[in-house]
């Protein structure tokens, strides 16, 4: 996804669904029920990268 401010690309993000059986949650420090961490191939979308270009960082705008 690319976000634009007028004709300028301001930010982007990409990711993908985690594959079935992915060990994504293997580093949890407390025990949880298996159904909480079992990946099905469509349950969790992993955001891999997020970037905001310098001119748009630390700016707040009121919602339109």
PDB file of C-alpha atoms in Angstrom:
ATOM      1  CA  UNK A   1       0.000   0.000   0.000  1.00  0.00           C
ATOM      2  CA  UNK A   2       1.303   3.449  -0.854  1.00  0.00           C
ATOM      3  CA  UNK A   3      -0.136   6.535   0.810  1.00  0.00           C
ATOM      4  CA  UNK A   4      -0.149   9.793  -1.107  1.00  0.00           C
ATOM      5  CA  UNK A   5      -0.377  13.410  -0.013  1.00  0.00           C
ATOM      6  CA  UNK A   6      -1.480  15.069  -3.228  1.00  0.00           C
ATOM      7  CA  UNK A   7       0.941  13.798  -5.870  1.00  0.00           C
ATOM      8  CA  UNK A   8       3.699  12.894  -3.383  1.00  0.00           C
ATOM      9  CA  UNK A   9       4.201   9.354  -2.050  1.00  0.00           C
ATOM     10  CA  UNK A  10       4.294   9.847   1.723  1.00  0.00           C
ATOM     11  CA  UNK A  11       4.444   6.294   3.069  1.00  0.00           C
ATOM     12  CA  UNK A  12       4.130   2.622   2.290  1.00  0.00           C
ATOM     13  CA  UNK A  13       3.503  -0.700   3.988  1.00  0.00           C
ATOM     14  CA  UNK A  14       3.456  -4.310   2.877  1.00  0.00           C
ATOM     15  CA  UNK A  15       2.950  -7.722   4.380  1.00  0.00           C
ATOM     16  CA  UNK A  16       1.372 -11.111   3.816  1.00  0.00           C
ATOM     17  CA  UNK A  17      -0.718 -13.701   5.628  1.00  0.00           C
ATOM     18  CA  UNK A  18       1.346 -16.031   7.794  1.00  0.00           C
ATOM     19  CA  UNK A  19       1.583 -19.545   6.377  1.00  0.00           C
ATOM     20  CA  UNK A  20      -0.219 -22.429   8.041  1.00  0.00           C
ATOM     21  CA  UNK A  21       1.953 -23.785  10.849  1.00  0.00           C
ATOM     22  CA  UNK A  22       4.224 -20.703  10.980  1.00  0.00           C
ATOM     23  CA  UNK A  23       6.069 -20.555  14.345  1.00  0.00           C
ATOM     24  CA  UNK A  24       5.383 -16.812  14.679  1.00  0.00           C
ATOM     25  CA  UNK A  25       4.337 -17.003  18.342  1.00  0.00           C
ATOM     26  CA  UNK A  26       7.202 -19.259  19.508  1.00  0.00           C
ATOM     27  CA  UNK A  27       8.807 -16.578  21.667  1.00  0.00           C
ATOM     28  CA  UNK A  28       5.920 -15.969  24.085  1.00  0.00           C
ATOM     29  CA  UNK A  29       7.056 -15.860  27.700  1.00  0.00           C
ATOM     30  CA  UNK A  30       3.891 -17.374  29.164  1.00  0.00           C
ATOM     31  CA  UNK A  31       1.965 -20.485  28.187  1.00  0.00           C
ATOM     32  CA  UNK A  32      -1.193 -19.954  26.152  1.00  0.00           C
ATOM     33  CA  UNK A  33      -3.761 -22.338  24.727  1.00  0.00           C
ATOM     34  CA  UNK A  34      -2.656 -23.915  21.420  1.00  0.00           C
ATOM     35  CA  UNK A  35      -5.615 -22.423  19.529  1.00  0.00           C
ATOM     36  CA  UNK A  36      -4.301 -18.951  20.358  1.00  0.00           C
ATOM     37  CA  UNK A  37      -1.022 -19.504  18.503  1.00  0.00           C
ATOM     38  CA  UNK A  38      -1.953 -22.000  15.762  1.00  0.00           C
ATOM     39  CA  UNK A  39      -1.607 -20.382  12.351  1.00  0.00           C
ATOM     40  CA  UNK A  40      -4.099 -21.485   9.717  1.00  0.00           C
ATOM     41  CA  UNK A  41      -2.785 -19.602   6.697  1.00  0.00           C
ATOM     42  CA  UNK A  42      -5.486 -16.928   6.926  1.00  0.00           C
ATOM     43  CA  UNK A  43      -5.668 -15.983  10.607  1.00  0.00           C
ATOM     44  CA  UNK A  44      -2.794 -13.486  10.931  1.00  0.00           C
ATOM     45  CA  UNK A  45      -1.595 -10.815   8.528  1.00  0.00           C
ATOM     46  CA  UNK A  46       2.063 -10.011   9.182  1.00  0.00           C
ATOM     47  CA  UNK A  47       3.092  -6.447   8.465  1.00  0.00           C
ATOM     48  CA  UNK A  48       6.628  -6.764   7.131  1.00  0.00           C
ATOM     49  CA  UNK A  49       7.622  -3.188   6.439  1.00  0.00           C
ATOM     50  CA  UNK A  50       6.313   0.274   7.163  1.00  0.00           C
ATOM     51  CA  UNK A  51       7.964   3.462   6.004  1.00  0.00           C
ATOM     52  CA  UNK A  52       6.996   7.106   6.335  1.00  0.00           C
ATOM     53  CA  UNK A  53       9.109   9.590   4.395  1.00  0.00           C
ATOM     54  CA  UNK A  54      10.847  12.264   6.485  1.00  0.00           C
ATOM     55  CA  UNK A  55       8.621  15.243   5.540  1.00  0.00           C
ATOM     56  CA  UNK A  56       5.550  13.368   6.856  1.00  0.00           C
ATOM     57  CA  UNK A  57       6.997  12.012  10.112  1.00  0.00           C
ATOM     58  CA  UNK A  58       5.709  13.289  13.471  1.00  0.00           C
ATOM     59  CA  UNK A  59       2.816  15.176  11.896  1.00  0.00           C
ATOM     60  CA  UNK A  60      -0.680  15.063  13.297  1.00  0.00           C
ATOM     61  CA  UNK A  61      -3.667  15.976  11.213  1.00  0.00           C
ATOM     62  CA  UNK A  62      -7.288  16.216  12.262  1.00  0.00           C
ATOM     63  CA  UNK A  63      -9.519  13.514  10.819  1.00  0.00           C
ATOM     64  CA  UNK A  64     -11.485  14.675   7.811  1.00  0.00           C
TER      65      UNK A  64
END
